[in-house]
PDB file of C-alpha atoms in Angstrom:
ATOM      1  CA  MET A  20     114.287 101.212  84.213  1.00  0.00           C
ATOM      2  CA  ARG A  21     114.708 104.229  86.423  1.00  0.00           C
ATOM      3  CA  ILE A  22     113.315 104.407  89.956  1.00  0.00           C
ATOM      4  CA  ASP A  23     113.279 107.682  91.818  1.00  0.00           C
ATOM      5  CA  ILE A  24     112.762 107.333  95.539  1.00  0.00           C
ATOM      6  CA  ILE A  25     111.665 110.331  97.600  1.00  0.00           C
ATOM      7  CA  THR A  26     112.606 110.037 101.254  1.00  0.00           C
ATOM      8  CA  VAL A  27     113.564 111.939 104.347  1.00  0.00           C
ATOM      9  CA  LEU A  28     116.160 109.273 105.169  1.00  0.00           C
ATOM     10  CA  PRO A  29     118.206 108.569 101.981  1.00  0.00           C
ATOM     11  CA  GLU A  30     121.102 107.279 104.107  1.00  0.00           C
ATOM     12  CA  MET A  31     118.846 104.407 105.210  1.00  0.00           C
ATOM     13  CA  LEU A  32     118.697 103.111 101.599  1.00  0.00           C
ATOM     14  CA  GLU A  33     122.116 103.954 100.199  1.00  0.00           C
ATOM     15  CA  GLY A  34     123.791 100.763 101.411  1.00  0.00           C
ATOM     16  CA  PHE A  35     120.974  98.509 100.216  1.00  0.00           C
ATOM     17  CA  PHE A  36     121.061  99.804  96.637  1.00  0.00           C
ATOM     18  CA  ASN A  37     124.895  99.578  96.482  1.00  0.00           C
ATOM     19  CA  CYS A  38     125.225  95.825  96.962  1.00  0.00           C
ATOM     20  CA  SER A  39     124.154  92.475  95.582  1.00  0.00           C
ATOM     21  CA  ILE A  40     121.491  92.273  92.840  1.00  0.00           C
ATOM     22  CA  MET A  41     120.635  95.945  92.973  1.00  0.00           C
ATOM     23  CA  GLN A  42     124.229  97.004  92.411  1.00  0.00           C
ATOM     24  CA  ARG A  43     124.593  94.444  89.619  1.00  0.00           C
ATOM     25  CA  ALA A  44     121.490  95.777  87.822  1.00  0.00           C
ATOM     26  CA  GLN A  45     122.884  99.311  87.957  1.00  0.00           C
ATOM     27  CA  THR A  46     126.367  98.301  86.899  1.00  0.00           C
ATOM     28  CA  LYS A  47     124.865  96.530  83.866  1.00  0.00           C
ATOM     29  CA  GLY A  48     122.908  99.607  82.970  1.00  0.00           C
ATOM     30  CA  LEU A  49     119.613  97.732  83.407  1.00  0.00           C
ATOM     31  CA  ALA A  50     118.330  99.914  86.243  1.00  0.00           C
ATOM     32  CA  GLU A  51     118.916 103.333  87.705  1.00  0.00           C
ATOM     33  CA  ILE A  52     118.067 104.050  91.323  1.00  0.00           C
ATOM     34  CA  HIS A  53     118.075 107.663  92.464  1.00  0.00           C
ATOM     35  CA  LEU A  54     117.418 108.810  96.049  1.00  0.00           C
ATOM     36  CA  HIS A  55     115.985 112.249  96.665  1.00  0.00           C
ATOM     37  CA  ASN A  56     116.132 113.890 100.071  1.00  0.00           C
ATOM     38  CA  LEU A  57     112.795 115.579 100.574  1.00  0.00           C
ATOM     39  CA  ARG A  58     114.436 118.222 102.770  1.00  0.00           C
ATOM     40  CA  ASP A  59     116.283 119.513  99.722  1.00  0.00           C
ATOM     41  CA  TYR A  60     112.890 120.673  98.321  1.00  0.00           C
ATOM     42  CA  THR A  61     111.901 122.838 101.291  1.00  0.00           C
ATOM     43  CA  HIS A  62     112.291 126.642 101.415  1.00  0.00           C
ATOM     44  CA  ASP A  63     112.533 127.407 105.145  1.00  0.00           C
ATOM     45  CA  LYS A  64     115.760 127.534 107.103  1.00  0.00           C
ATOM     46  CA  HIS A  65     114.731 124.545 109.256  1.00  0.00           C
ATOM     47  CA  ARG A  66     114.047 122.387 106.200  1.00  0.00           C
ATOM     48  CA  ARG A  67     110.781 121.194 107.716  1.00  0.00           C
ATOM     49  CA  VAL A  68     108.834 118.501 105.888  1.00  0.00           C
ATOM     50  CA  ASP A  69     106.098 117.981 108.493  1.00  0.00           C
ATOM     51  CA  ASP A  70     103.538 119.956 110.565  1.00  0.00           C
ATOM     52  CA  TYR A  71     100.823 119.417 113.106  1.00  0.00           C
ATOM     53  CA  PRO A  72      97.562 117.946 111.813  1.00  0.00           C
ATOM     54  CA  PHE A  73      94.333 119.910 111.628  1.00  0.00           C
ATOM     55  CA  GLY A  74      91.645 118.555 113.988  1.00  0.00           C
ATOM     56  CA  GLY A  75      93.896 118.016 116.980  1.00  0.00           C
ATOM     57  CA  PHE A  76      94.958 114.471 116.007  1.00  0.00           C
ATOM     58  CA  ALA A  77      98.131 112.918 117.415  1.00  0.00           C
ATOM     59  CA  GLY A  78     101.395 112.859 115.484  1.00  0.00           C
ATOM     60  CA  MET A  79     102.846 114.933 112.696  1.00  0.00           C
ATOM     61  CA  VAL A  80     101.893 114.998 109.015  1.00  0.00           C
ATOM     62  CA  MET A  81     104.085 115.339 105.941  1.00  0.00           C
ATOM     63  CA  LYS A  82     103.511 118.644 104.146  1.00  0.00           C
ATOM     64  CA  ILE A  83     102.355 119.133 100.584  1.00  0.00           C
ATOM     65  CA  GLU A  84     104.858 121.758  99.332  1.00  0.00           C
ATOM     66  CA  PRO A  85     108.151 119.789  99.514  1.00  0.00           C
ATOM     67  CA  ILE A  86     106.574 116.715  97.947  1.00  0.00           C
ATOM     68  CA  GLU A  87     104.974 118.712  95.141  1.00  0.00           C
ATOM     69  CA  ASN A  88     108.292 120.533  94.508  1.00  0.00           C
ATOM     70  CA  CYS A  89     110.154 117.223  94.223  1.00  0.00           C
ATOM     71  CA  ILE A  90     107.626 115.406  92.025  1.00  0.00           C
ATOM     72  CA  ASN A  91     107.282 118.423  89.740  1.00  0.00           C
ATOM     73  CA  ALA A  92     111.059 118.673  89.392  1.00  0.00           C
ATOM     74  CA  LEU A  93     111.289 115.018  88.414  1.00  0.00           C
ATOM     75  CA  LYS A  94     108.358 115.205  86.018  1.00  0.00           C
ATOM     76  CA  ALA A  95     109.893 118.177  84.253  1.00  0.00           C
ATOM     77  CA  GLU A  96     112.718 115.833  83.152  1.00  0.00           C
ATOM     78  CA  ARG A  97     110.781 112.731  82.064  1.00  0.00           C
ATOM     79  CA  GLU A  98     107.435 111.038  82.029  1.00  0.00           C
ATOM     80  CA  TYR A  99     106.583 108.468  84.772  1.00  0.00           C
ATOM     81  CA  ASP A 100     104.500 105.315  84.452  1.00  0.00           C
ATOM     82  CA  GLU A 101     103.480 105.448  88.103  1.00  0.00           C
ATOM     83  CA  VAL A 102     103.898 107.700  91.160  1.00  0.00           C
ATOM     84  CA  ILE A 103     103.754 105.148  94.013  1.00  0.00           C
ATOM     85  CA  PHE A 104     103.108 105.842  97.695  1.00  0.00           C
ATOM     86  CA  THR A 105     104.105 103.168 100.235  1.00  0.00           C
ATOM     87  CA  THR A 106     101.317 102.984 102.829  1.00  0.00           C
ATOM     88  CA  PRO A 107      99.835 100.244 105.087  1.00  0.00           C
ATOM     89  CA  ASP A 108      96.338 100.949 103.659  1.00  0.00           C
ATOM     90  CA  GLY A 109      97.393 100.557 100.053  1.00  0.00           C
ATOM     91  CA  GLU A 110      96.875  97.674  97.610  1.00  0.00           C
ATOM     92  CA  GLN A 111      98.651  94.542  98.724  1.00  0.00           C
ATOM     93  CA  PHE A 112     101.962  94.063  96.910  1.00  0.00           C
ATOM     94  CA  SER A 113     102.205  90.809  94.998  1.00  0.00           C
ATOM     95  CA  GLN A 114     104.334  88.967  92.452  1.00  0.00           C
ATOM     96  CA  PRO A 115     101.934  89.789  89.575  1.00  0.00           C
ATOM     97  CA  MET A 116     102.104  93.460  90.539  1.00  0.00           C
ATOM     98  CA  ALA A 117     105.948  93.266  90.564  1.00  0.00           C
ATOM     99  CA  ASN A 118     105.799  91.638  87.166  1.00  0.00           C
ATOM    100  CA  THR A 119     103.686  94.501  85.748  1.00  0.00           C
ATOM    101  CA  LEU A 120     105.854  97.198  87.306  1.00  0.00           C
ATOM    102  CA  SER A 121     109.001  95.577  85.906  1.00  0.00           C
ATOM    103  CA  LEU A 122     107.735  96.559  82.451  1.00  0.00           C
ATOM    104  CA  ALA A 123     107.696 100.257  83.306  1.00  0.00           C
ATOM    105  CA  ARG A 124     110.415 102.687  82.183  1.00  0.00           C
ATOM    106  CA  ASN A 125     110.215 105.245  85.009  1.00  0.00           C
ATOM    107  CA  LEU A 126     108.790 104.974  88.535  1.00  0.00           C
ATOM    108  CA  ILE A 127     108.590 107.388  91.493  1.00  0.00           C
ATOM    109  CA  ILE A 128     108.267 105.893  94.992  1.00  0.00           C
ATOM    110  CA  LEU A 129     107.288 108.255  97.784  1.00  0.00           C
ATOM    111  CA  CYS A 130     108.223 107.031 101.260  1.00  0.00           C
ATOM    112  CA  GLY A 131     105.735 108.004 103.972  1.00  0.00           C
ATOM    113  CA  HIS A 132     106.789 109.084 107.430  1.00  0.00           C
ATOM    114  CA  PHE A 133     105.404 110.374 110.722  1.00  0.00           C
ATOM    115  CA  LYS A 134     101.619 109.963 111.081  1.00  0.00           C
ATOM    116  CA  GLY A 135     101.231 110.041 107.288  1.00  0.00           C
ATOM    117  CA  ILE A 136     101.078 112.520 104.417  1.00  0.00           C
ATOM    118  CA  ASP A 137      98.589 115.292 103.785  1.00  0.00           C
ATOM    119  CA  TYR A 138      95.765 113.440 102.037  1.00  0.00           C
ATOM    120  CA  ARG A 139      95.708 115.923  99.194  1.00  0.00           C
ATOM    121  CA  ILE A 140      99.012 114.489  98.053  1.00  0.00           C
ATOM    122  CA  ARG A 141      97.332 111.145  97.563  1.00  0.00           C
ATOM    123  CA  GLU A 142      94.428 112.744  95.777  1.00  0.00           C
ATOM    124  CA  HIS A 143      96.391 114.824  93.318  1.00  0.00           C
ATOM    125  CA  PHE A 144      99.876 113.296  92.813  1.00  0.00           C
ATOM    126  CA  ILE A 145      99.782 109.570  93.608  1.00  0.00           C
ATOM    127  CA  THR A 146      98.734 107.061  90.930  1.00  0.00           C
ATOM    128  CA  LYS A 147      99.301 103.835  92.874  1.00  0.00           C
ATOM    129  CA  GLU A 148      99.254 103.067  96.611  1.00  0.00           C
ATOM    130  CA  ILE A 149     101.075  99.970  97.760  1.00  0.00           C
ATOM    131  CA  SER A 150     101.268  98.041 101.022  1.00  0.00           C
ATOM    132  CA  ILE A 151     103.759  95.291 101.719  1.00  0.00           C
ATOM    133  CA  GLY A 152     101.696  93.888 104.564  1.00  0.00           C
ATOM    134  CA  ASP A 153      99.111  94.472 107.296  1.00  0.00           C
ATOM    135  CA  TYR A 154     101.471  96.193 109.697  1.00  0.00           C
ATOM    136  CA  VAL A 155     102.916  99.663 110.272  1.00  0.00           C
ATOM    137  CA  LEU A 156     106.580 100.578 109.848  1.00  0.00           C
ATOM    138  CA  THR A 157     108.383 103.645 111.125  1.00  0.00           C
ATOM    139  CA  GLY A 158     108.697 104.859 107.557  1.00  0.00           C
ATOM    140  CA  GLY A 159     108.197 103.787 103.965  1.00  0.00           C
ATOM    141  CA  GLU A 160     111.908 103.249 103.173  1.00  0.00           C
ATOM    142  CA  LEU A 161     111.876  99.521 103.865  1.00  0.00           C
ATOM    143  CA  ALA A 162     108.723  99.104 101.813  1.00  0.00           C
ATOM    144  CA  ALA A 163     110.317 101.063  98.922  1.00  0.00           C
ATOM    145  CA  ALA A 164     113.394  98.798  99.092  1.00  0.00           C
ATOM    146  CA  VAL A 165     111.175  95.697  98.989  1.00  0.00           C
ATOM    147  CA  ILE A 166     109.224  96.926  95.968  1.00  0.00           C
ATOM    148  CA  ALA A 167     112.354  98.012  94.110  1.00  0.00           C
ATOM    149  CA  ASP A 168     114.102  94.725  94.752  1.00  0.00           C
ATOM    150  CA  ALA A 169     111.135  92.615  93.663  1.00  0.00           C
ATOM    151  CA  VAL A 170     110.739  94.633  90.518  1.00  0.00           C
ATOM    152  CA  VAL A 171     114.294  95.065  89.459  1.00  0.00           C
ATOM    153  CA  ARG A 172     115.382  91.427  89.937  1.00  0.00           C
ATOM    154  CA  ILE A 173     112.993  90.181  87.246  1.00  0.00           C
ATOM    155  CA  ILE A 174     114.159  92.604  84.627  1.00  0.00           C
ATOM    156  CA  PRO A 175     115.716  90.423  81.893  1.00  0.00           C
ATOM    157  CA  GLY A 176     119.474  90.261  82.327  1.00  0.00           C
ATOM    158  CA  VAL A 177     119.603  91.200  86.023  1.00  0.00           C
ATOM    159  CA  ILE A 178     119.759  87.628  87.249  1.00  0.00           C
ATOM    160  CA  SER A 179     122.180  85.405  85.314  1.00  0.00           C
ATOM    161  CA  ASP A 180     119.726  82.434  85.230  1.00  0.00           C
ATOM    162  CA  GLU A 181     116.421  84.045  84.144  1.00  0.00           C
ATOM    163  CA  GLN A 182     114.615  80.705  84.515  1.00  0.00           C
ATOM    164  CA  SER A 183     115.403  80.844  88.199  1.00  0.00           C
ATOM    165  CA  ALA A 184     113.246  83.959  88.660  1.00  0.00           C
ATOM    166  CA  LEU A 185     110.425  82.429  86.584  1.00  0.00           C
ATOM    167  CA  SER A 186     110.272  79.423  88.929  1.00  0.00           C
ATOM    168  CA  ASP A 187     110.037  81.443  92.129  1.00  0.00           C
ATOM    169  CA  SER A 188     107.136  81.167  94.516  1.00  0.00           C
ATOM    170  CA  PHE A 189     103.978  83.090  93.357  1.00  0.00           C
ATOM    171  CA  GLN A 190     105.002  83.317  89.673  1.00  0.00           C
ATOM    172  CA  ASP A 191     102.366  80.724  88.883  1.00  0.00           C
ATOM    173  CA  ASN A 192     100.282  81.434  92.018  1.00  0.00           C
ATOM    174  CA  LEU A 193     101.922  78.459  93.753  1.00  0.00           C
ATOM    175  CA  LEU A 194     104.628  78.135  96.363  1.00  0.00           C
ATOM    176  CA  ALA A 195     107.875  76.795  95.012  1.00  0.00           C
ATOM    177  CA  ALA A 196     108.792  73.136  95.436  1.00  0.00           C
ATOM    178  CA  PRO A 197     111.589  72.164  97.854  1.00  0.00           C
ATOM    179  CA  VAL A 198     115.134  72.448  96.483  1.00  0.00           C
ATOM    180  CA  TYR A 199     118.264  70.450  97.462  1.00  0.00           C
ATOM    181  CA  THR A 200     121.946  70.457  96.677  1.00  0.00           C
ATOM    182  CA  ARG A 201     125.024  68.289  97.422  1.00  0.00           C
ATOM    183  CA  PRO A 202     125.654  66.060  99.299  1.00  0.00           C
ATOM    184  CA  ALA A 203     122.847  63.748  98.298  1.00  0.00           C
ATOM    185  CA  ASP A 204     123.054  62.029 101.716  1.00  0.00           C
ATOM    186  CA  TYR A 205     123.885  64.090 104.797  1.00  0.00           C
ATOM    187  CA  LYS A 206     123.765  62.289 108.133  1.00  0.00           C
ATOM    188  CA  GLY A 207     121.205  59.928 106.634  1.00  0.00           C
ATOM    189  CA  TRP A 208     119.021  62.869 105.453  1.00  0.00           C
ATOM    190  CA  LYS A 209     118.543  61.979 101.789  1.00  0.00           C
ATOM    191  CA  VAL A 210     117.567  63.938  98.748  1.00  0.00           C
ATOM    192  CA  PRO A 211     114.370  62.542  97.113  1.00  0.00           C
ATOM    193  CA  GLU A 212     115.487  59.809  94.632  1.00  0.00           C
ATOM    194  CA  ILE A 213     113.424  61.296  91.832  1.00  0.00           C
ATOM    195  CA  LEU A 214     115.755  64.371  91.736  1.00  0.00           C
ATOM    196  CA  LEU A 215     118.751  62.092  91.195  1.00  0.00           C
ATOM    197  CA  SER A 216     117.148  60.140  88.422  1.00  0.00           C
ATOM    198  CA  GLY A 217     117.796  62.611  85.543  1.00  0.00           C
ATOM    199  CA  HIS A 218     114.256  61.873  84.287  1.00  0.00           C
ATOM    200  CA  GLU A 219     113.130  65.397  83.348  1.00  0.00           C
ATOM    201  CA  ALA A 220     109.433  64.664  82.882  1.00  0.00           C
ATOM    202  CA  LYS A 221     109.079  62.864  86.179  1.00  0.00           C
ATOM    203  CA  ILE A 222     111.053  65.597  87.947  1.00  0.00           C
ATOM    204  CA  LYS A 223     108.749  68.240  86.546  1.00  0.00           C
ATOM    205  CA  GLU A 224     105.712  66.246  87.693  1.00  0.00           C
ATOM    206  CA  TRP A 225     107.241  65.842  91.172  1.00  0.00           C
ATOM    207  CA  GLU A 226     107.955  69.595  91.297  1.00  0.00           C
ATOM    208  CA  LEU A 227     104.331  70.428  90.418  1.00  0.00           C
ATOM    209  CA  GLN A 228     102.894  68.045  92.966  1.00  0.00           C
ATOM    210  CA  GLN A 229     105.186  69.363  95.640  1.00  0.00           C
ATOM    211  CA  SER A 230     104.198  72.961  94.770  1.00  0.00           C
ATOM    212  CA  LEU A 231     100.535  72.054  94.969  1.00  0.00           C
ATOM    213  CA  GLU A 232     100.920  70.213  98.262  1.00  0.00           C
ATOM    214  CA  ARG A 233     102.881  73.007  99.927  1.00  0.00           C
ATOM    215  CA  THR A 234     100.482  75.660  98.663  1.00  0.00           C
ATOM    216  CA  ARG A 235      97.419  73.685  99.810  1.00  0.00           C
ATOM    217  CA  ARG A 236      99.050  73.218 103.223  1.00  0.00           C
ATOM    218  CA  LEU A 237     100.638  76.616 103.802  1.00  0.00           C
ATOM    219  CA  ARG A 238      98.673  79.062 101.591  1.00  0.00           C
ATOM    220  CA  PRO A 239      95.321  77.597 100.601  1.00  0.00           C
ATOM    221  CA  ASP A 240      94.135  81.101  99.832  1.00  0.00           C
ATOM    222  CA  LEU A 241      96.269  81.054  96.700  1.00  0.00           C
ATOM    223  CA  LEU A 242      94.226  78.108  95.403  1.00  0.00           C
ATOM    224  CA  GLY A 243      90.915  79.692  96.357  1.00  0.00           C
ATOM    225  CA  GLU A 244      90.235  76.865  98.784  1.00  0.00           C
TER     226      GLU A 244
END
């Protein structure tokens, strides 16, 4: 998988993609992450990527030309499954969406900034708009990092224990069951006996019941209740 991220702050993301799971995925050749500084696609001496909005509204708006230049340059080299824009008013990001995007070969993620982007960009270049929550960030870089991490980590081979990713919260529309490790007894706080029993079927049943109970208590919306 290749992910091209268009941003005005590439330095904000460089460290994130050069450590932990994201670095491992790239080292294994399972993912490529490329950062593109939008200012490199401007043609004025000030390298401006924004301008005042028509209508007298507050804030600044990202311009069409640099974004078109960057997207067209990328598309001239390969085909893309999606051109994603990170925006608070987009479709809510979810585990099923991450699962679907993990099957893509090439993705572009455009990071918004300032008051937003010229709406014509969304009308003519963007194929998918994604929000990571009902709040506003200074820019779309953090959202792009969240999306890339959630997508890349479930590519087969990225995580050593693939079953671990399949048992994460939301994979089956349930929250994950509690997990424990050694010691089995710490200051009198004991691990549930069933997990020490070695009885696989009973442990699976306990896990399901715990998932259902936690989901019903914390996220009943996932159960449609």
